[in-house]
Amino acid sequence: MVVFENKAILKLLLVCLFVQFSFSAANFFRPFNVTYDHRALIIDGKRRMLISGGIHYPRATPQMWPDLIAKSKEGGADVIESYTFWNGHEPVRGQYNFEGRFDLVKFVKLVGDNGLYFLLRIGPYVCAEWNFGGFPVWLRDIPGIEFRTDNEPFKREMQRFVTKIVDLMREEKLFSWQGGPIILLQIENEYGNMEGSYGQKGKEYVKWAANMALGLGAGVPWVMCKQTDAPGDIIDTCNNYYCDGYKPNSPSKPTIWTENWDGWYTSWGGRLPHRPVEDLAFAVARFFQRGGSLMNYYMYFGGTNFGRTSGGPFYITSYDYDAPIDEYGLRSEPKWGHLKDLHAAIKLCERALVAADSPQYMKLGPRQEAHIYWENTQSTVLNTTLSESQSACSAFLANIDEHNTVTVTFRGKSYSLPPWSVSILPDCSNVAFNTAKVGAQTSVKLVENALSPKISVPELVMTKNEVSSISESWMSVKEPIGIWSESNFTVQGLLEHLKVTKDESDYLWHMTRIYVSDDDVAFWEENKVSPTLVIDSMRDVLRIFINGELMGSVSGHWVKVVQPVQFQQGYSDLMLLSQTVGLQVKTGYVCPQYLNIIF
């Protein structure tokens, strides 16, 4: 035991300890550089095989973030991935929001606090079934703007936002070379799906976006997903259910899977998509088996489209995505547990995976194959020679037959491979994991509420007090049909829905008064015809009322409306209610473009 008699010395020591602690807390990692070669990302001088989990910070509450990140790390993730959401961060041009669910800095710091890396996909177009693809609606009002092409007004606004995000991350010391967790950035998003529709302007836009991003000096690599013509210093990456056959557009770039779709989003009235964990694990194992280096689950936690953030058309507020962590932040078993075991098996192989520039291929049968990774006295990893005693060998044995179990011989031993499966052998001998054999158990999820700390879902349904308290929180309001608010105005002709509402409401009433003469009625009766309402183009939903009575409803994507209607003799009020159900990125939007009544 040390006794300090000199209080001044003790005080000085405590100050030094406090300073040292504060300095350490400000840096999540010792500053390190991130580069890459043809095999993998090189983090602090070492190749890495990386598992990433997608978590979109606005699709959870800040109170949920620590637990979601912790569960991701426990599940075997090395990296957390997220888009940025322009319309949430800049709802009004020049007025930024980085608070609450949009506190990006806080989210990235929490990831770093847990010792995980971060993949930040700036876009700024995100799609992601997010309202208006993540673009703020005020962009449409900029004169001469055309989205996502070689258009000066759009490029100017896009560059301003991307620069804002990069500068903010730099100011907060969140890049790897500053001791932060960000190791990778993304510009644009799946632009290759639509580049051809813009012709040469699309190609020029891709080059501009790449050069703009690289010119920001972020100090970490940039990627473009689904962009096979990504320029030289940008890594093109794969988004799909299976990416084991994907190769980047240059032999000097690593194979990266930015979106492994472990489920899908849900539309109103549609089925809940489900991807079996056996198939998901098979896809992941095959990716690393055939030379992949970084795989990101889209999503690891899907969450909720709060408020009016759901994209369109007709996407529900849940973004559960059949993810390993469900919408409520609970482990979704057996998916979470089976993938955790898979990740652990892959990590056992990492030493051999990073040492070999490419695997040795071995055919084991008509639809069976092995890929072997090894290191020996001839192998070098980033100029570090490996001795014989340090040698390692890992193998992946795949059976791509969807129906039959097959026994194969590998290095003198027999292995039984279930249909559509991969066996992982970290030591080239013993099977640590098979993707088709699920050891994780499905369990009843527990939810927490104010009445009971832990109560099962069936009990929650049967709890009378809980049900009554929920029902008491609901209220209903019966709104009158037609134009009744103080914000109504009169104009000649029809206006586009978004031009009027600025995305502040999903509803817009259009009203006009029509006079029907005696001659009109006589003509209809004599010719046995009825008047018809014709609308040249509309989406998403249109409801037609005459004198307060519903005549018909139409829903669809850019459809023409032909609706028989009935008018009384004299004056009648024709009212149209246009409704948005999530906004897609289009130049024209959700409105009757041209209205005609055929008598």
XYZ file of C-alpha atoms in Angstrom:
599
model
C 0.000 0.000 0.000
C 1.326 3.409 -0.973
C 0.610 6.337 1.372
C 0.922 9.849 -0.061
C 1.890 12.320 2.637
C 2.344 15.207 0.245
C -1.132 16.336 -0.799
C 0.254 18.496 -3.600
C 1.893 15.459 -5.213
C -1.323 13.460 -4.839
C -3.367 16.248 -6.440
C -0.896 16.518 -9.334
C -1.056 12.744 -9.881
C -4.849 12.794 -9.972
C -4.799 15.624 -12.513
C -2.388 13.639 -14.693
C -4.620 10.579 -14.477
C -7.650 12.637 -15.433
C -5.880 14.174 -18.421
C -4.684 10.769 -19.580
C -8.210 9.300 -19.261
C -9.792 12.212 -21.106
C -7.321 11.881 -23.967
C -8.034 8.148 -24.293
C -11.784 8.629 -24.254
C -11.606 11.156 -27.081
C -10.042 8.569 -29.423
C -11.872 5.342 -30.147
C -8.794 3.791 -31.725
C -5.168 4.654 -32.149
C -5.191 6.591 -35.463
C -4.746 4.196 -38.394
C -4.823 4.306 -42.170
C -7.153 2.344 -44.429
C -6.083 1.274 -47.912
C -6.804 -1.782 -50.022
C -5.368 -4.240 -52.500
C -6.958 -6.833 -54.762
C -7.701 -9.099 -51.791
C -9.134 -6.947 -49.007
C -9.233 -3.696 -47.118
C -5.912 -3.076 -45.377
C -6.541 -1.678 -41.900
C -3.512 -0.419 -40.019
C -1.256 -2.396 -42.334
C -3.157 -5.682 -42.149
C -5.668 -7.274 -44.473
C -9.008 -7.951 -42.818
C -12.044 -10.134 -43.452
C -14.973 -8.047 -42.229
C -18.592 -8.694 -41.231
C -20.833 -5.613 -41.296
C -24.337 -5.052 -39.956
C -26.687 -2.446 -41.401
C -28.420 -0.213 -38.835
C -30.128 2.999 -40.009
C -29.951 5.409 -37.095
C -33.249 7.261 -37.882
C -35.136 3.950 -37.925
C -34.510 3.526 -34.195
C -34.681 5.835 -31.211
C -31.395 7.058 -29.696
C -32.281 5.104 -26.561
C -32.146 1.899 -28.643
C -28.789 2.590 -30.287
C -26.437 1.264 -27.541
C -28.273 -2.047 -27.266
C -28.503 -2.506 -31.051
C -24.767 -1.880 -31.437
C -23.943 -4.213 -28.543
C -26.117 -6.999 -29.989
C -24.439 -6.525 -33.373
C -20.990 -6.853 -31.825
C -22.065 -9.899 -29.823
C -23.382 -11.397 -33.053
C -19.955 -11.133 -34.653
C -20.068 -7.809 -36.519
C -16.837 -5.864 -37.029
C -18.519 -2.939 -38.820
C -21.776 -0.995 -38.590
C -23.203 0.434 -41.825
C -25.717 3.194 -42.397
C -26.941 5.582 -45.041
C -27.231 9.298 -44.328
C -30.672 10.843 -44.852
C -30.567 14.228 -46.531
C -34.224 15.129 -46.062
C -33.921 14.452 -42.334
C -30.691 16.428 -41.974
C -31.692 19.419 -44.118
C -35.510 19.725 -44.035
C -35.202 23.375 -45.060
C -32.419 24.486 -47.368
C -29.484 25.674 -45.284
C -31.093 24.671 -41.979
C -29.516 21.482 -40.634
C -30.812 18.950 -38.150
C -28.434 16.610 -36.326
C -30.534 15.978 -33.243
C -32.645 13.143 -31.873
C -32.959 10.243 -34.318
C -30.812 12.226 -36.773
C -27.865 12.689 -34.410
C -25.403 11.036 -36.781
C -22.348 12.113 -34.795
C -23.655 10.519 -31.613
C -24.456 7.291 -33.448
C -21.007 7.018 -35.047
C -19.333 7.742 -31.705
C -21.359 4.998 -30.016
C -20.175 2.573 -32.693
C -16.585 3.618 -32.027
C -17.087 3.307 -28.277
C -17.894 -0.361 -28.866
C -14.690 -0.916 -30.821
C -16.488 -1.365 -34.147
C -15.699 0.225 -37.496
C -18.185 2.278 -39.530
C -19.227 2.220 -43.193
C -20.942 5.544 -43.975
C -22.961 5.568 -47.188
C -23.544 9.255 -47.913
C -25.304 8.862 -51.252
C -27.086 11.243 -50.876
C -29.771 9.300 -52.782
C -30.496 6.306 -50.558
C -33.646 4.709 -51.985
C -34.000 2.465 -48.903
C -37.784 2.621 -49.158
C -37.383 6.046 -47.562
C -39.614 8.977 -48.445
C -38.515 10.646 -51.708
C -35.400 8.470 -51.754
C -33.875 10.617 -49.021
C -33.946 13.806 -51.092
C -35.529 16.894 -49.489
C -38.639 17.913 -51.406
C -37.454 21.516 -51.620
C -34.908 20.366 -54.233
C -37.745 20.192 -56.766
C -38.323 23.925 -56.515
C -34.809 24.872 -57.647
C -35.087 26.281 -61.202
C -33.771 23.998 -63.932
C -32.991 21.083 -61.638
C -32.926 17.479 -62.859
C -32.094 14.803 -60.335
C -29.138 12.405 -60.529
C -27.665 13.430 -63.856
C -25.154 15.853 -65.322
C -27.200 18.847 -64.205
C -25.476 21.856 -62.655
C -28.202 22.871 -60.150
C -28.453 19.306 -58.847
C -24.691 18.747 -58.695
C -24.244 22.013 -56.827
C -26.755 21.015 -54.133
C -25.492 17.444 -53.913
C -21.887 18.558 -53.488
C -22.885 21.024 -50.797
C -24.581 18.282 -48.725
C -21.890 15.634 -49.219
C -19.255 18.212 -48.259
C -21.275 19.082 -45.162
C -21.276 15.461 -43.997
C -17.582 14.848 -44.715
C -16.575 18.096 -43.011
C -18.717 17.238 -39.976
C -17.109 13.802 -39.650
C -13.657 15.383 -39.962
C -14.442 18.093 -37.387
C -15.595 15.405 -34.930
C -12.421 13.354 -35.620
C -14.411 10.341 -36.741
C -12.239 9.147 -39.632
C -9.832 6.271 -39.012
C -6.720 8.388 -39.470
C -8.022 10.637 -36.688
C -8.678 7.738 -34.307
C -12.329 7.424 -35.329
C -14.290 4.380 -36.558
C -15.087 5.411 -40.177
C -13.130 3.196 -42.569
C -15.213 3.428 -45.748
C -17.538 5.898 -47.527
C -20.058 5.542 -50.339
C -21.070 8.066 -53.010
C -24.323 7.660 -54.981
C -26.355 4.456 -54.643
C -27.250 1.784 -57.206
C -27.013 4.367 -59.971
C -26.053 1.657 -62.460
C -29.723 0.584 -62.481
C -30.731 3.796 -64.229
C -27.549 5.278 -65.693
C -28.443 4.089 -69.212
C -31.692 6.068 -69.229
C -29.634 9.287 -69.047
C -27.293 8.361 -71.896
C -24.012 10.243 -72.006
C -25.170 12.615 -69.252
C -25.437 9.624 -66.915
C -21.854 8.576 -67.666
C -20.594 12.105 -67.092
C -22.483 12.276 -63.805
C -20.788 9.095 -62.523
C -17.354 10.551 -63.291
C -18.273 13.846 -61.668
C -19.627 12.186 -58.499
C -16.478 10.092 -58.131
C -14.109 13.006 -58.623
C -16.147 15.220 -56.321
C -16.052 12.627 -53.532
C -12.332 11.940 -53.886
C -11.620 15.673 -53.886
C -13.061 16.094 -50.385
C -9.960 14.599 -48.785
C -11.777 12.253 -46.425
C -8.711 10.037 -46.192
C -10.544 6.686 -46.470
C -11.600 4.668 -49.547
C -14.874 5.346 -51.391
C -17.227 2.788 -52.928
C -20.058 2.852 -55.469
C -22.556 -0.009 -55.289
C -24.049 -1.569 -58.416
C -21.760 0.610 -60.516
C -19.702 -1.544 -62.857
C -18.160 1.531 -64.510
C -17.002 3.082 -61.227
C -13.873 5.160 -61.995
C -10.405 3.880 -61.100
C -10.066 5.012 -57.485
C -13.622 4.073 -56.520
C -14.366 0.453 -55.517
C -17.435 -0.953 -57.273
C -19.446 -3.262 -54.985
C -22.255 -5.811 -55.152
C -25.858 -5.570 -53.892
C -27.855 -8.804 -54.200
C -29.014 -12.003 -52.527
C -25.869 -13.788 -53.731
C -22.546 -12.140 -54.548
C -20.120 -15.070 -54.490
C -19.525 -14.758 -58.232
C -19.041 -10.997 -58.219
C -15.780 -9.490 -59.433
C -14.928 -5.768 -59.301
C -14.066 -3.896 -62.502
C -10.332 -3.869 -61.743
C -7.947 -6.607 -60.530
C -6.546 -4.094 -58.046
C -9.859 -3.768 -56.138
C -11.191 -6.089 -53.400
C -14.545 -7.869 -53.604
C -17.057 -6.100 -51.331
C -20.748 -6.909 -50.771
C -22.483 -3.729 -49.595
C -26.001 -5.173 -49.450
C -26.714 -8.789 -48.580
C -30.515 -8.821 -48.622
C -31.465 -10.992 -45.657
C -35.150 -10.218 -46.199
C -37.152 -7.568 -48.013
C -39.417 -4.634 -47.304
C -43.194 -4.992 -47.042
C -45.955 -3.232 -48.966
C -49.445 -2.551 -47.665
C -51.555 -5.650 -48.246
C -48.492 -7.694 -49.224
C -46.940 -10.752 -47.642
C -44.212 -10.540 -44.998
C -41.021 -11.580 -46.833
C -38.860 -14.246 -45.205
C -35.415 -15.540 -46.131
C -34.451 -18.805 -44.432
C -31.291 -18.467 -42.364
C -29.851 -21.610 -43.961
C -29.891 -19.901 -47.357
C -28.531 -16.646 -45.943
C -25.653 -18.452 -44.222
C -24.940 -20.384 -47.418
C -24.677 -17.114 -49.382
C -22.289 -15.578 -46.823
C -20.058 -18.642 -46.626
C -19.896 -18.899 -50.436
C -18.916 -15.227 -50.654
C -15.880 -15.677 -48.410
C -15.173 -19.082 -49.952
C -14.789 -17.557 -53.413
C -12.642 -14.566 -52.503
C -14.952 -12.010 -50.849
C -13.563 -9.790 -48.102
C -16.304 -7.526 -46.655
C -19.974 -8.437 -46.394
C -22.724 -6.162 -45.067
C -26.161 -7.402 -44.014
C -28.952 -5.257 -45.369
C -30.379 -5.112 -42.783
C -28.934 -6.400 -39.503
C -31.567 -4.273 -37.775
C -34.270 -2.804 -40.003
C -36.358 -0.860 -37.500
C -39.287 1.448 -38.131
C -40.200 4.167 -40.620
C -41.352 6.697 -38.038
C -43.754 9.485 -38.903
C -44.053 9.976 -42.655
C -40.641 8.587 -43.596
C -41.899 5.491 -45.448
C -41.089 5.549 -49.135
C -43.449 4.658 -51.889
C -45.544 3.575 -53.255
C -47.347 1.764 -50.437
C -44.487 0.734 -48.113
C -45.579 0.021 -44.552
C -44.111 1.762 -41.520
C -42.315 -1.390 -40.383
C -38.853 -1.958 -41.875
C -38.274 -5.192 -40.003
C -36.703 -6.763 -43.122
C -36.695 -10.224 -41.490
C -33.393 -9.066 -40.000
C -31.344 -10.863 -37.288
C -32.463 -8.127 -34.869
C -36.174 -7.460 -35.261
C -38.054 -4.162 -35.404
C -38.250 -3.971 -31.598
C -34.556 -4.589 -31.043
C -34.983 -8.241 -30.037
C -32.869 -11.099 -31.367
C -34.718 -12.880 -34.157
C -33.917 -16.537 -33.631
C -32.678 -18.765 -35.087
C -31.349 -16.202 -37.581
C -29.264 -14.168 -35.118
C -27.739 -17.192 -33.393
C -27.014 -19.205 -36.543
C -25.247 -16.237 -38.128
C -23.272 -15.639 -34.932
C -21.932 -19.192 -35.207
C -21.151 -18.623 -38.893
C -19.214 -15.442 -38.149
C -17.181 -17.210 -35.468
C -16.237 -19.959 -37.950
C -15.183 -17.416 -40.582
C -13.037 -15.601 -38.021
C -11.231 -18.866 -37.294
C -10.258 -18.884 -40.974
C -9.167 -15.240 -41.187
C -5.454 -15.916 -40.784
C -5.407 -18.163 -43.855
C -7.916 -16.047 -45.789
C -5.818 -12.886 -45.591
C -2.549 -14.701 -46.254
C -3.564 -16.190 -49.601
C -3.903 -13.938 -52.628
C -6.357 -16.448 -54.102
C -7.697 -19.869 -53.111
C -6.794 -23.256 -54.516
C -9.827 -24.757 -56.263
C -10.658 -28.452 -56.077
C -13.602 -30.196 -57.722
C -15.157 -32.773 -55.378
C -18.115 -33.917 -57.485
C -20.595 -32.824 -60.185
C -21.933 -30.001 -58.004
C -19.465 -30.109 -55.149
C -16.253 -28.108 -54.785
C -13.609 -26.974 -52.334
C -11.653 -23.756 -51.988
C -8.513 -23.959 -49.881
C -6.634 -21.041 -48.343
C -3.219 -21.608 -46.826
C -0.075 -19.898 -45.708
C 3.373 -21.487 -45.749
C 7.031 -20.564 -45.858
C 6.552 -19.160 -49.362
C 3.624 -16.932 -48.355
C 3.949 -13.341 -47.340
C 1.363 -11.013 -45.872
C 2.213 -7.394 -46.465
C 5.943 -8.149 -46.494
C 5.825 -10.255 -43.301
C 7.318 -13.709 -43.912
C 5.522 -16.601 -42.232
C 7.526 -19.467 -40.762
C 6.574 -23.126 -41.144
C 5.470 -23.256 -37.507
C 3.062 -20.433 -38.180
C 1.486 -22.013 -41.252
C -2.290 -22.312 -41.419
C -4.810 -23.922 -43.751
C -8.564 -23.306 -44.023
C -11.065 -24.815 -46.432
C -14.665 -24.390 -47.534
C -16.500 -27.450 -48.926
C -19.640 -26.561 -50.885
C -22.530 -28.676 -52.111
C -24.534 -26.539 -54.544
C -26.999 -29.354 -55.246
C -30.327 -28.068 -53.921
C -31.872 -31.485 -53.235
C -29.328 -34.196 -52.393
C -26.915 -34.879 -49.556
C -23.546 -35.931 -50.953
C -20.515 -37.568 -49.334
C -17.185 -36.251 -50.634
C -13.555 -37.072 -49.980
C -11.221 -34.219 -49.106
C -7.575 -34.750 -48.119
C -8.221 -38.406 -47.375
C -11.286 -37.863 -45.161
C -14.997 -38.272 -45.913
C -17.447 -35.428 -45.368
C -21.239 -35.517 -45.638
C -22.534 -32.312 -47.216
C -26.260 -31.510 -46.890
C -28.034 -29.981 -49.911
C -27.260 -26.330 -50.630
C -24.659 -26.011 -47.885
C -21.081 -25.053 -47.106
C -18.926 -26.753 -44.489
C -16.191 -24.574 -42.987
C -12.945 -26.281 -41.958
C -10.703 -23.713 -40.206
C -7.837 -26.247 -40.022
C -8.576 -27.985 -43.357
C -9.627 -31.048 -41.368
C -12.388 -30.536 -38.818
C -15.812 -29.068 -39.605
C -16.493 -26.070 -37.354
C -19.748 -25.079 -39.030
C -22.193 -26.180 -41.724
C -24.600 -23.592 -43.083
C -27.550 -26.023 -43.305
C -27.265 -27.325 -39.741
C -28.933 -24.826 -37.424
C -27.880 -25.141 -33.807
C -29.475 -21.914 -32.574
C -32.810 -22.374 -30.854
C -36.000 -20.496 -31.639
C -37.327 -18.895 -28.462
C -40.377 -16.920 -27.352
C -39.424 -13.261 -27.373
C -39.866 -11.159 -24.277
C -41.040 -7.578 -24.317
C -40.766 -5.047 -21.538
C -43.589 -2.771 -20.435
C -44.508 -0.579 -17.520
C -46.686 -3.241 -15.848
C -44.195 -6.082 -15.828
C -40.424 -6.053 -16.433
C -40.643 -9.205 -18.565
C -43.822 -10.600 -20.050
C -44.183 -13.004 -22.942
C -46.071 -12.039 -26.081
C -49.022 -14.420 -25.394
C -49.289 -13.054 -21.853
C -49.190 -9.501 -23.166
C -52.136 -10.215 -25.461
C -54.095 -11.694 -22.577
C -53.310 -8.922 -20.097
C -56.574 -7.047 -19.665
C -55.107 -3.921 -18.093
C -52.452 -3.572 -20.785
C -55.004 -3.928 -23.575
C -57.305 -1.371 -22.039
C -54.470 1.105 -21.487
C -53.451 0.774 -25.130
C -56.995 1.223 -26.398
C -57.496 4.295 -24.236
C -54.550 5.991 -25.950
C -56.298 5.907 -29.330
C -58.643 8.606 -30.548
C -60.663 9.027 -33.708
C -61.571 12.191 -35.559
C -64.265 12.386 -38.218
C -63.276 15.001 -40.780
C -65.840 16.572 -43.103
C -65.632 15.738 -46.808
C -64.363 18.504 -49.034
C -62.463 21.727 -48.612
C -62.864 23.078 -45.110
C -59.486 24.213 -43.788
C -58.333 27.845 -43.544
C -55.533 27.178 -46.037
C -57.824 26.716 -49.050
C -57.377 28.910 -52.134
C -58.776 29.239 -55.650
C -56.870 28.836 -58.902
C -57.710 28.140 -62.528
C -56.791 24.611 -63.582
C -55.218 21.807 -61.571
C -52.072 21.967 -59.470
C -49.684 19.150 -58.734
C -50.090 17.695 -55.267
C -46.461 18.146 -54.165
C -46.243 21.707 -55.441
C -49.039 22.613 -53.047
C -48.342 20.459 -49.979
C -44.503 20.570 -50.052
C -44.727 17.084 -48.514
C -46.249 18.485 -45.323
C -49.439 16.486 -45.863
C -50.428 13.270 -47.613
C -53.800 14.731 -48.598
C -54.987 17.439 -50.956
C -58.573 18.333 -51.856
C -59.499 19.626 -55.308
C -63.017 21.004 -55.741
C -64.980 22.443 -58.636
C -68.675 23.117 -59.262
C -70.434 21.745 -62.339
C -73.792 22.800 -63.764
C -75.965 20.125 -65.399
C -78.786 21.428 -67.625
C -82.104 19.821 -68.538
C -80.705 19.186 -72.024
C -77.755 17.263 -70.555
C -80.050 14.959 -68.584
C -82.312 14.424 -71.615
C -79.296 13.558 -73.787
C -78.032 10.940 -71.312
C -81.456 9.321 -71.022
C -82.102 9.318 -74.755
C -78.703 7.789 -75.605
C -78.526 5.561 -72.506
C -75.123 6.931 -71.517
C -73.600 8.388 -68.373
C -71.022 11.139 -67.927
C -67.418 9.971 -67.412
C -64.594 11.601 -65.496
C -61.255 11.230 -67.307
C -57.938 12.057 -65.602
C -54.872 11.775 -67.807
C -52.387 10.772 -65.093
C -52.358 10.260 -61.331
C -50.713 8.365 -58.476
C -50.839 7.066 -55.696
C -54.495 7.223 -54.599
C -57.413 9.294 -55.842
C -60.906 9.365 -54.353
C -63.817 10.926 -56.254
C -66.769 12.519 -54.478
C -69.918 14.181 -55.846
C -71.966 16.214 -53.389
C -70.236 14.467 -50.500
C -70.816 10.906 -51.724
C -67.951 8.613 -52.717
C -68.198 7.707 -56.408
C -65.001 5.677 -56.699
C -61.389 5.201 -55.676
C -58.376 4.628 -57.904
C -54.854 3.620 -56.906
C -51.792 2.941 -58.986
C -48.521 4.152 -60.383
C -48.959 6.795 -63.099
C -52.319 5.481 -64.278
C -55.072 7.034 -66.384
C -58.441 7.349 -64.658
C -61.727 6.703 -66.481
C -64.489 6.839 -63.885
C -68.292 6.856 -64.672
C -70.052 9.444 -62.489
C -73.623 10.549 -61.861
C -74.701 14.183 -61.634
C -78.029 15.586 -60.536
C -79.799 18.312 -62.464
C -78.513 21.716 -61.414
C -75.265 22.412 -59.582
C -73.061 19.612 -58.248
C -69.792 19.756 -56.308
C -67.094 17.524 -57.786
C -64.374 16.848 -55.206
C -61.135 14.948 -55.729
C -58.957 13.817 -52.837
C -55.403 12.984 -53.898
C -53.295 10.961 -51.456
C -49.614 10.148 -51.345
C -48.431 6.851 -49.893
C -44.706 7.502 -49.737
C -42.867 9.536 -52.362
C -40.676 8.202 -55.138
C -38.187 10.439 -56.923
C -40.046 11.734 -59.978
C -40.279 15.115 -61.658
C -44.069 15.051 -61.794
C -45.980 13.824 -58.778
C -49.227 12.531 -57.389
C -51.840 14.654 -58.990
C -54.516 14.704 -61.650
C -52.431 16.075 -64.511
C -55.371 16.742 -66.803
C -59.060 16.449 -66.024
C -61.928 16.158 -68.485
C -65.560 15.266 -68.063
C -67.188 13.577 -71.042
C -70.911 14.136 -71.196
